[in-house]
């Protein structure tokens, strides 16, 4: 008798990602001289919740069959009393699954961008550091189809364009470090997989705290949408994310090629050539130029780019545009200068 369908589903999702990683590893090391390098190490980011515990158990089950080393890391955000003890419990559970190495990393959460964004930034910094310290090939994240639907709705509310609607990528980070095997699985499948395997899980009280935007969306917004529109909203939003990502990737590639054609011999952007580009491509070129000048990508919103775009499409002699990161955009004699102010 085979495993429970929920367990089979999560193991299959992880197996596919591990196969991809192993193929990439072999391609990258095939030309190396002398003896073959050690097998790749894959870490799972685990909070102790159902999604990440299901992911950890599947990684522990599948990795030995492929000759892949598997470890784990949990991040203690320090936002709740007893968070250090909770992190220690997660470490113990991961070790009981047979994962090694296993780390607990304590972080200090700042305030930039709001509590959710600050916690996310601190978490990814910790995961990057852990991956580099252990020489890990990849870090697996337990985001599900439900998380993807929430991300799409949050992007829609921000009005930040098609890239925000594309949600989370299955592969992201420097060198494709982050992998998300569960983006096509729902949250309930992960929870059921934990239940049938008798895996203890921790439900983060922040996930039910209405002070957090994502929590309100999860417990109020999405149920209201499903009540009004019927079941299938989550699946439709996840499908929208993939379609939007395909479109955004194509437009980004177009903008990358177009950027070299709209600069003069000294590398300064020419307004007439920018004006001739389709708006979606032109705004991407402007965004790339602003980031290259020092504007933080996470703080550069659609409204900023729209203001810079008006220097091209609605020129009325207006002055310089101030952008995040002390970057200034200014039209000068038919050219657009974007630089540190």
mmCIF file of C-alpha atoms in Angstrom:
data_model
loop_
_atom_site.group_PDB
_atom_site.id
_atom_site.type_symbol
_atom_site.label_atom_id
_atom_site.label_comp_id
_atom_site.label_asym_id
_atom_site.label_seq_id
_atom_site.Cartn_x
_atom_site.Cartn_y
_atom_site.Cartn_z
ATOM 1 C CA UNK A 1 0.000 0.000 0.000
ATOM 2 C CA UNK A 2 1.428 3.363 -1.041
ATOM 3 C CA UNK A 3 1.590 6.558 1.003
ATOM 4 C CA UNK A 4 -1.433 8.775 1.620
ATOM 5 C CA UNK A 5 -2.276 10.897 -1.473
ATOM 6 C CA UNK A 6 -1.246 14.098 0.332
ATOM 7 C CA UNK A 7 2.134 12.623 1.276
ATOM 8 C CA UNK A 8 2.603 11.296 -2.257
ATOM 9 C CA UNK A 9 1.844 14.727 -3.701
ATOM 10 C CA UNK A 10 4.361 16.605 -1.574
ATOM 11 C CA UNK A 11 7.054 13.985 -2.167
ATOM 12 C CA UNK A 12 6.528 14.134 -5.920
ATOM 13 C CA UNK A 13 6.789 17.929 -5.894
ATOM 14 C CA UNK A 14 10.057 17.793 -3.946
ATOM 15 C CA UNK A 15 11.434 14.945 -6.078
ATOM 16 C CA UNK A 16 10.959 17.031 -9.226
ATOM 17 C CA UNK A 17 12.850 19.981 -7.739
ATOM 18 C CA UNK A 18 15.670 17.746 -6.497
ATOM 19 C CA UNK A 19 15.977 16.149 -9.952
ATOM 20 C CA UNK A 20 16.314 19.626 -11.461
ATOM 21 C CA UNK A 21 18.970 20.595 -8.912
ATOM 22 C CA UNK A 22 20.909 17.395 -9.490
ATOM 23 C CA UNK A 23 20.856 17.942 -13.257
ATOM 24 C CA UNK A 24 22.101 21.507 -12.797
ATOM 25 C CA UNK A 25 24.817 20.302 -10.413
ATOM 26 C CA UNK A 26 26.065 17.676 -12.859
ATOM 27 C CA UNK A 27 26.117 20.206 -15.707
ATOM 28 C CA UNK A 28 28.071 22.714 -13.614
ATOM 29 C CA UNK A 29 30.652 20.188 -12.405
ATOM 30 C CA UNK A 30 31.047 17.972 -15.491
ATOM 31 C CA UNK A 31 34.107 19.840 -16.757
ATOM 32 C CA UNK A 32 35.890 19.982 -13.390
ATOM 33 C CA UNK A 33 39.203 18.066 -13.288
ATOM 34 C CA UNK A 34 40.284 15.330 -10.874
ATOM 35 C CA UNK A 35 37.880 13.613 -8.506
ATOM 36 C CA UNK A 36 34.153 14.460 -8.571
ATOM 37 C CA UNK A 37 32.927 17.142 -6.148
ATOM 38 C CA UNK A 38 30.813 16.216 -3.109
ATOM 39 C CA UNK A 39 27.065 15.843 -3.638
ATOM 40 C CA UNK A 40 25.030 19.064 -3.445
ATOM 41 C CA UNK A 41 23.562 20.244 -0.168
ATOM 42 C CA UNK A 42 19.940 21.407 -0.091
ATOM 43 C CA UNK A 43 18.511 23.261 2.907
ATOM 44 C CA UNK A 44 14.858 23.587 3.862
ATOM 45 C CA UNK A 45 13.675 26.825 5.480
ATOM 46 C CA UNK A 46 11.375 25.684 8.269
ATOM 47 C CA UNK A 47 9.264 27.733 10.659
ATOM 48 C CA UNK A 48 7.640 24.688 12.233
ATOM 49 C CA UNK A 49 4.348 25.377 10.462
ATOM 50 C CA UNK A 50 2.489 22.760 8.430
ATOM 51 C CA UNK A 51 3.783 23.897 5.026
ATOM 52 C CA UNK A 52 7.453 23.877 5.940
ATOM 53 C CA UNK A 53 7.259 20.741 8.094
ATOM 54 C CA UNK A 54 5.639 18.874 5.199
ATOM 55 C CA UNK A 55 8.435 20.174 2.988
ATOM 56 C CA UNK A 56 11.113 19.107 5.477
ATOM 57 C CA UNK A 57 9.695 15.592 5.754
ATOM 58 C CA UNK A 58 9.541 15.191 1.978
ATOM 59 C CA UNK A 59 13.112 16.452 1.589
ATOM 60 C CA UNK A 60 14.320 14.017 4.258
ATOM 61 C CA UNK A 61 12.560 11.151 2.459
ATOM 62 C CA UNK A 62 13.595 11.948 -1.117
ATOM 63 C CA UNK A 63 17.151 13.269 -0.793
ATOM 64 C CA UNK A 64 18.910 9.988 0.198
ATOM 65 C CA UNK A 65 17.478 8.239 -2.852
ATOM 66 C CA UNK A 66 19.161 10.812 -5.105
ATOM 67 C CA UNK A 67 22.410 11.067 -3.195
ATOM 68 C CA UNK A 68 21.710 14.644 -2.127
ATOM 69 C CA UNK A 69 22.685 15.990 1.288
ATOM 70 C CA UNK A 70 19.792 17.631 3.117
ATOM 71 C CA UNK A 71 19.803 20.121 5.979
ATOM 72 C CA UNK A 72 17.558 22.757 7.477
ATOM 73 C CA UNK A 73 17.475 26.252 8.897
ATOM 74 C CA UNK A 74 14.915 28.015 11.055
ATOM 75 C CA UNK A 75 14.852 31.767 11.609
ATOM 76 C CA UNK A 76 14.028 33.195 15.028
ATOM 77 C CA UNK A 77 12.552 36.637 14.360
ATOM 78 C CA UNK A 78 12.354 37.449 18.064
ATOM 79 C CA UNK A 79 8.892 38.952 17.656
ATOM 80 C CA UNK A 80 7.135 36.821 20.271
ATOM 81 C CA UNK A 81 7.919 35.717 23.825
ATOM 82 C CA UNK A 82 9.557 32.294 23.793
ATOM 83 C CA UNK A 83 10.560 32.486 20.133
ATOM 84 C CA UNK A 84 14.017 31.127 20.958
ATOM 85 C CA UNK A 85 12.504 28.038 22.596
ATOM 86 C CA UNK A 86 10.227 27.576 19.585
ATOM 87 C CA UNK A 87 13.246 27.725 17.258
ATOM 88 C CA UNK A 88 15.038 25.121 19.387
ATOM 89 C CA UNK A 89 12.036 22.802 19.063
ATOM 90 C CA UNK A 90 12.075 23.178 15.273
ATOM 91 C CA UNK A 91 15.788 22.364 15.195
ATOM 92 C CA UNK A 92 15.123 19.193 17.217
ATOM 93 C CA UNK A 93 12.307 18.127 14.885
ATOM 94 C CA UNK A 94 14.453 18.637 11.803
ATOM 95 C CA UNK A 95 17.254 16.586 13.322
ATOM 96 C CA UNK A 96 14.781 13.829 14.173
ATOM 97 C CA UNK A 97 13.865 13.732 10.479
ATOM 98 C CA UNK A 98 17.532 13.018 9.743
ATOM 99 C CA UNK A 99 18.478 16.427 8.357
ATOM 100 C CA UNK A 100 22.050 17.621 8.846
ATOM 101 C CA UNK A 101 23.298 20.322 9.195
ATOM 102 C CA UNK A 102 20.488 22.152 10.997
ATOM 103 C CA UNK A 103 20.791 25.787 12.096
ATOM 104 C CA UNK A 104 18.740 28.237 14.129
ATOM 105 C CA UNK A 105 19.469 31.852 13.218
ATOM 106 C CA UNK A 106 18.286 34.760 15.383
ATOM 107 C CA UNK A 107 17.630 38.045 13.577
ATOM 108 C CA UNK A 108 16.705 41.591 14.516
ATOM 109 C CA UNK A 109 13.678 42.814 12.565
ATOM 110 C CA UNK A 110 13.819 46.477 11.590
ATOM 111 C CA UNK A 111 10.970 48.789 10.628
ATOM 112 C CA UNK A 112 11.688 49.660 7.009
ATOM 113 C CA UNK A 113 8.675 49.005 4.767
ATOM 114 C CA UNK A 114 6.393 47.923 7.608
ATOM 115 C CA UNK A 115 6.527 44.883 9.936
ATOM 116 C CA UNK A 116 5.809 42.229 7.315
ATOM 117 C CA UNK A 117 8.345 43.512 4.795
ATOM 118 C CA UNK A 118 10.975 44.054 7.496
ATOM 119 C CA UNK A 119 10.533 40.502 8.805
ATOM 120 C CA UNK A 120 10.773 39.121 5.277
ATOM 121 C CA UNK A 121 13.961 41.072 4.564
ATOM 122 C CA UNK A 122 15.565 39.877 7.797
ATOM 123 C CA UNK A 123 14.526 36.284 7.070
ATOM 124 C CA UNK A 124 15.974 36.196 3.557
ATOM 125 C CA UNK A 125 19.207 37.799 4.738
ATOM 126 C CA UNK A 126 19.534 35.045 7.352
ATOM 127 C CA UNK A 127 18.755 32.325 4.811
ATOM 128 C CA UNK A 128 21.316 33.746 2.376
ATOM 129 C CA UNK A 129 23.947 33.782 5.110
ATOM 130 C CA UNK A 130 23.165 30.205 6.169
ATOM 131 C CA UNK A 131 23.288 28.948 2.572
ATOM 132 C CA UNK A 132 26.646 30.621 1.965
ATOM 133 C CA UNK A 133 28.102 29.378 5.267
ATOM 134 C CA UNK A 134 27.243 25.755 4.471
ATOM 135 C CA UNK A 135 27.860 25.968 0.729
ATOM 136 C CA UNK A 136 24.271 24.967 -0.011
ATOM 137 C CA UNK A 137 23.176 24.669 -3.622
ATOM 138 C CA UNK A 138 19.584 25.656 -2.847
ATOM 139 C CA UNK A 139 17.099 26.562 -0.119
ATOM 140 C CA UNK A 140 13.586 25.104 -0.364
ATOM 141 C CA UNK A 141 10.649 27.301 0.680
ATOM 142 C CA UNK A 142 7.190 26.028 1.606
ATOM 143 C CA UNK A 143 5.018 28.610 -0.165
ATOM 144 C CA UNK A 144 1.800 27.036 -1.447
ATOM 145 C CA UNK A 145 -0.760 27.889 -4.103
ATOM 146 C CA UNK A 146 -2.751 29.718 -1.407
ATOM 147 C CA UNK A 147 0.265 31.893 -0.596
ATOM 148 C CA UNK A 148 0.618 32.627 -4.298
ATOM 149 C CA UNK A 149 -3.015 33.728 -4.562
ATOM 150 C CA UNK A 150 -2.563 36.059 -1.580
ATOM 151 C CA UNK A 151 0.591 37.532 -3.122
ATOM 152 C CA UNK A 152 -1.217 38.242 -6.398
ATOM 153 C CA UNK A 153 -4.043 40.041 -4.583
ATOM 154 C CA UNK A 154 -1.578 42.102 -2.555
ATOM 155 C CA UNK A 155 0.174 43.075 -5.785
ATOM 156 C CA UNK A 156 -3.145 44.024 -7.345
ATOM 157 C CA UNK A 157 -3.964 46.233 -4.342
ATOM 158 C CA UNK A 158 -0.627 48.025 -4.668
ATOM 159 C CA UNK A 159 -1.257 48.744 -8.349
ATOM 160 C CA UNK A 160 2.372 48.015 -9.152
ATOM 161 C CA UNK A 161 1.856 46.494 -12.580
ATOM 162 C CA UNK A 162 2.142 43.088 -14.161
ATOM 163 C CA UNK A 163 5.307 42.108 -12.308
ATOM 164 C CA UNK A 164 3.468 42.348 -8.976
ATOM 165 C CA UNK A 165 0.688 40.176 -10.386
ATOM 166 C CA UNK A 166 3.234 37.494 -11.294
ATOM 167 C CA UNK A 167 3.565 36.556 -7.634
ATOM 168 C CA UNK A 168 6.389 34.331 -6.442
ATOM 169 C CA UNK A 169 8.650 32.521 -8.882
ATOM 170 C CA UNK A 170 9.280 28.794 -8.565
ATOM 171 C CA UNK A 171 12.985 29.655 -8.868
ATOM 172 C CA UNK A 172 14.390 32.940 -7.533
ATOM 173 C CA UNK A 173 17.321 34.516 -5.743
ATOM 174 C CA UNK A 174 20.969 34.791 -6.702
ATOM 175 C CA UNK A 175 21.882 31.881 -8.946
ATOM 176 C CA UNK A 176 18.418 30.358 -8.523
ATOM 177 C CA UNK A 177 19.075 29.683 -4.835
ATOM 178 C CA UNK A 178 15.423 29.635 -3.726
ATOM 179 C CA UNK A 179 13.090 26.881 -4.911
ATOM 180 C CA UNK A 180 9.375 26.638 -4.174
ATOM 181 C CA UNK A 181 8.136 23.071 -4.823
ATOM 182 C CA UNK A 182 4.603 23.625 -3.460
ATOM 183 C CA UNK A 183 3.323 26.468 -5.655
ATOM 184 C CA UNK A 184 0.915 24.062 -7.378
ATOM 185 C CA UNK A 185 -0.259 22.443 -4.128
ATOM 186 C CA UNK A 186 -2.821 23.890 -1.755
ATOM 187 C CA UNK A 187 -2.236 24.593 1.929
ATOM 188 C CA UNK A 188 -4.632 21.851 2.980
ATOM 189 C CA UNK A 189 -2.557 19.179 1.230
ATOM 190 C CA UNK A 190 0.515 20.133 3.252
ATOM 191 C CA UNK A 191 -1.455 20.158 6.501
ATOM 192 C CA UNK A 192 -2.981 16.761 5.762
ATOM 193 C CA UNK A 193 0.447 15.334 4.948
ATOM 194 C CA UNK A 194 1.660 16.410 8.381
ATOM 195 C CA UNK A 195 -1.407 14.956 10.075
ATOM 196 C CA UNK A 196 -1.158 11.496 8.513
ATOM 197 C CA UNK A 197 2.590 11.360 9.294
ATOM 198 C CA UNK A 198 1.964 12.519 12.896
ATOM 199 C CA UNK A 199 4.287 15.476 12.375
ATOM 200 C CA UNK A 200 3.808 18.133 15.078
ATOM 201 C CA UNK A 201 3.191 21.594 13.633
ATOM 202 C CA UNK A 202 3.131 25.094 15.062
ATOM 203 C CA UNK A 203 0.517 27.636 14.035
ATOM 204 C CA UNK A 204 2.105 31.087 14.144
ATOM 205 C CA UNK A 205 -0.353 33.439 15.915
ATOM 206 C CA UNK A 206 0.762 36.236 13.569
ATOM 207 C CA UNK A 207 -0.965 34.319 10.761
ATOM 208 C CA UNK A 208 -4.307 34.967 12.475
ATOM 209 C CA UNK A 209 -3.545 38.490 13.698
ATOM 210 C CA UNK A 210 -5.753 41.039 11.878
ATOM 211 C CA UNK A 211 -3.051 43.671 12.419
ATOM 212 C CA UNK A 212 -1.206 42.090 9.482
ATOM 213 C CA UNK A 213 -2.434 42.725 5.943
ATOM 214 C CA UNK A 214 -1.796 39.192 4.710
ATOM 215 C CA UNK A 215 -3.657 37.749 7.689
ATOM 216 C CA UNK A 216 -6.723 39.886 6.952
ATOM 217 C CA UNK A 217 -6.581 38.843 3.322
ATOM 218 C CA UNK A 218 -6.293 35.177 4.254
ATOM 219 C CA UNK A 219 -9.119 35.092 6.772
ATOM 220 C CA UNK A 220 -11.453 37.772 5.416
ATOM 221 C CA UNK A 221 -10.584 38.798 1.850
ATOM 222 C CA UNK A 222 -10.186 35.460 0.095
ATOM 223 C CA UNK A 223 -13.212 33.834 1.805
ATOM 224 C CA UNK A 224 -15.303 36.851 0.757
ATOM 225 C CA UNK A 225 -14.105 36.500 -2.837
ATOM 226 C CA UNK A 226 -14.923 32.794 -2.851
ATOM 227 C CA UNK A 227 -18.363 33.519 -1.422
ATOM 228 C CA UNK A 228 -19.026 36.098 -4.127
ATOM 229 C CA UNK A 229 -17.382 34.358 -7.093
ATOM 230 C CA UNK A 230 -17.506 30.689 -6.149
ATOM 231 C CA UNK A 231 -14.783 28.147 -5.571
ATOM 232 C CA UNK A 232 -11.731 28.175 -7.794
ATOM 233 C CA UNK A 233 -10.593 31.732 -6.995
ATOM 234 C CA UNK A 234 -7.271 30.536 -5.539
ATOM 235 C CA UNK A 235 -6.533 28.362 -8.566
ATOM 236 C CA UNK A 236 -7.452 31.193 -10.941
ATOM 237 C CA UNK A 237 -5.202 33.662 -9.125
ATOM 238 C CA UNK A 238 -2.294 31.211 -9.175
ATOM 239 C CA UNK A 239 -2.842 30.704 -12.911
ATOM 240 C CA UNK A 240 -2.909 34.482 -13.375
ATOM 241 C CA UNK A 241 0.453 34.654 -11.602
ATOM 242 C CA UNK A 242 2.073 32.279 -14.085
ATOM 243 C CA UNK A 243 0.603 34.006 -17.134
ATOM 244 C CA UNK A 244 1.641 37.411 -15.785
ATOM 245 C CA UNK A 245 5.154 36.129 -15.078
ATOM 246 C CA UNK A 246 5.516 34.903 -18.665
ATOM 247 C CA UNK A 247 4.418 38.299 -20.007
ATOM 248 C CA UNK A 248 6.607 40.237 -17.571
ATOM 249 C CA UNK A 249 9.655 38.118 -18.413
ATOM 250 C CA UNK A 250 9.144 38.774 -22.127
ATOM 251 C CA UNK A 251 8.765 42.534 -21.587
ATOM 252 C CA UNK A 252 11.833 42.621 -19.329
ATOM 253 C CA UNK A 253 13.877 40.894 -22.008
ATOM 254 C CA UNK A 254 12.624 43.393 -24.603
ATOM 255 C CA UNK A 255 13.542 46.299 -22.326
ATOM 256 C CA UNK A 256 16.989 44.848 -21.784
ATOM 257 C CA UNK A 257 17.612 44.794 -25.525
ATOM 258 C CA UNK A 258 16.034 48.214 -26.077
ATOM 259 C CA UNK A 259 18.034 50.019 -23.417
ATOM 260 C CA UNK A 260 21.245 50.043 -25.461
ATOM 261 C CA UNK A 261 19.423 51.577 -28.429
ATOM 262 C CA UNK A 262 18.085 54.623 -26.546
ATOM 263 C CA UNK A 263 21.389 55.938 -25.190
ATOM 264 C CA UNK A 264 23.740 58.365 -26.902
ATOM 265 C CA UNK A 265 27.476 57.835 -27.357
ATOM 266 C CA UNK A 266 28.140 58.886 -23.760
ATOM 267 C CA UNK A 267 25.522 56.505 -22.350
ATOM 268 C CA UNK A 268 22.864 59.124 -21.520
ATOM 269 C CA UNK A 269 19.226 58.310 -22.274
ATOM 270 C CA UNK A 270 17.717 60.176 -25.251
ATOM 271 C CA UNK A 271 14.135 61.351 -24.762
ATOM 272 C CA UNK A 272 13.043 61.089 -28.417
ATOM 273 C CA UNK A 273 14.161 57.485 -28.647
ATOM 274 C CA UNK A 274 12.527 56.658 -25.329
ATOM 275 C CA UNK A 275 9.272 58.241 -26.522
ATOM 276 C CA UNK A 276 9.245 55.903 -29.535
ATOM 277 C CA UNK A 277 9.209 52.785 -27.346
ATOM 278 C CA UNK A 278 5.947 51.110 -26.277
ATOM 279 C CA UNK A 279 4.987 52.442 -22.810
ATOM 280 C CA UNK A 280 5.454 49.077 -21.066
ATOM 281 C CA UNK A 281 8.968 48.742 -22.466
ATOM 282 C CA UNK A 282 9.881 52.400 -21.871
ATOM 283 C CA UNK A 283 8.883 52.243 -18.194
ATOM 284 C CA UNK A 284 10.986 49.151 -17.723
ATOM 285 C CA UNK A 285 13.978 50.915 -19.247
ATOM 286 C CA UNK A 286 13.409 53.842 -16.870
ATOM 287 C CA UNK A 287 13.130 51.516 -13.881
ATOM 288 C CA UNK A 288 16.353 49.729 -14.841
ATOM 289 C CA UNK A 289 18.128 53.075 -15.192
ATOM 290 C CA UNK A 290 16.884 54.272 -11.793
ATOM 291 C CA UNK A 291 18.041 51.081 -10.069
ATOM 292 C CA UNK A 292 21.402 51.306 -11.828
ATOM 293 C CA UNK A 293 21.746 54.852 -10.463
ATOM 294 C CA UNK A 294 21.214 53.615 -6.899
ATOM 295 C CA UNK A 295 17.458 53.561 -6.280
ATOM 296 C CA UNK A 296 16.536 50.529 -4.101
ATOM 297 C CA UNK A 297 14.348 48.201 -6.186
ATOM 298 C CA UNK A 298 12.064 47.416 -3.228
ATOM 299 C CA UNK A 299 11.300 51.103 -2.662
ATOM 300 C CA UNK A 300 10.806 52.034 -6.311
ATOM 301 C CA UNK A 301 7.070 51.965 -7.007
ATOM 302 C CA UNK A 302 4.943 52.455 -10.109
ATOM 303 C CA UNK A 303 4.111 56.039 -9.137
ATOM 304 C CA UNK A 304 7.816 56.922 -9.148
ATOM 305 C CA UNK A 305 8.304 55.544 -12.644
ATOM 306 C CA UNK A 306 5.140 57.282 -13.867
ATOM 307 C CA UNK A 307 6.528 60.633 -12.723
ATOM 308 C CA UNK A 308 9.795 60.019 -14.544
ATOM 309 C CA UNK A 309 7.861 58.844 -17.599
ATOM 310 C CA UNK A 310 6.054 62.198 -17.735
ATOM 311 C CA UNK A 311 9.427 63.832 -18.314
ATOM 312 C CA UNK A 312 9.328 61.954 -21.630
ATOM 313 C CA UNK A 313 5.662 61.929 -22.593
ATOM 314 C CA UNK A 314 4.291 65.070 -20.909
ATOM 315 C CA UNK A 315 7.215 67.496 -20.909
ATOM 316 C CA UNK A 316 6.063 70.933 -19.695
ATOM 317 C CA UNK A 317 9.368 72.189 -18.334
ATOM 318 C CA UNK A 318 8.860 70.483 -14.969
ATOM 319 C CA UNK A 319 11.765 70.155 -12.580
ATOM 320 C CA UNK A 320 13.724 67.175 -11.314
ATOM 321 C CA UNK A 321 11.987 64.102 -9.926
ATOM 322 C CA UNK A 322 13.275 62.815 -6.579
ATOM 323 C CA UNK A 323 13.422 59.018 -6.339
ATOM 324 C CA UNK A 324 14.219 56.676 -3.431
ATOM 325 C CA UNK A 325 17.895 56.290 -2.607
ATOM 326 C CA UNK A 326 18.575 60.003 -3.193
ATOM 327 C CA UNK A 327 18.379 59.448 -6.942
ATOM 328 C CA UNK A 328 17.269 62.341 -9.144
ATOM 329 C CA UNK A 329 15.791 62.177 -12.659
ATOM 330 C CA UNK A 330 15.943 65.340 -14.747
ATOM 331 C CA UNK A 331 15.387 66.255 -18.384
ATOM 332 C CA UNK A 332 18.282 68.260 -19.848
ATOM 333 C CA UNK A 333 18.314 69.332 -23.488
ATOM 334 C CA UNK A 334 16.502 66.365 -24.945
ATOM 335 C CA UNK A 335 18.237 63.881 -22.681
ATOM 336 C CA UNK A 336 17.138 62.201 -19.469
ATOM 337 C CA UNK A 337 19.758 62.217 -16.732
ATOM 338 C CA UNK A 338 19.211 59.824 -13.818
ATOM 339 C CA UNK A 339 21.880 60.026 -11.139
ATOM 340 C CA UNK A 340 22.583 60.311 -7.445
ATOM 341 C CA UNK A 341 21.481 63.743 -6.250
#
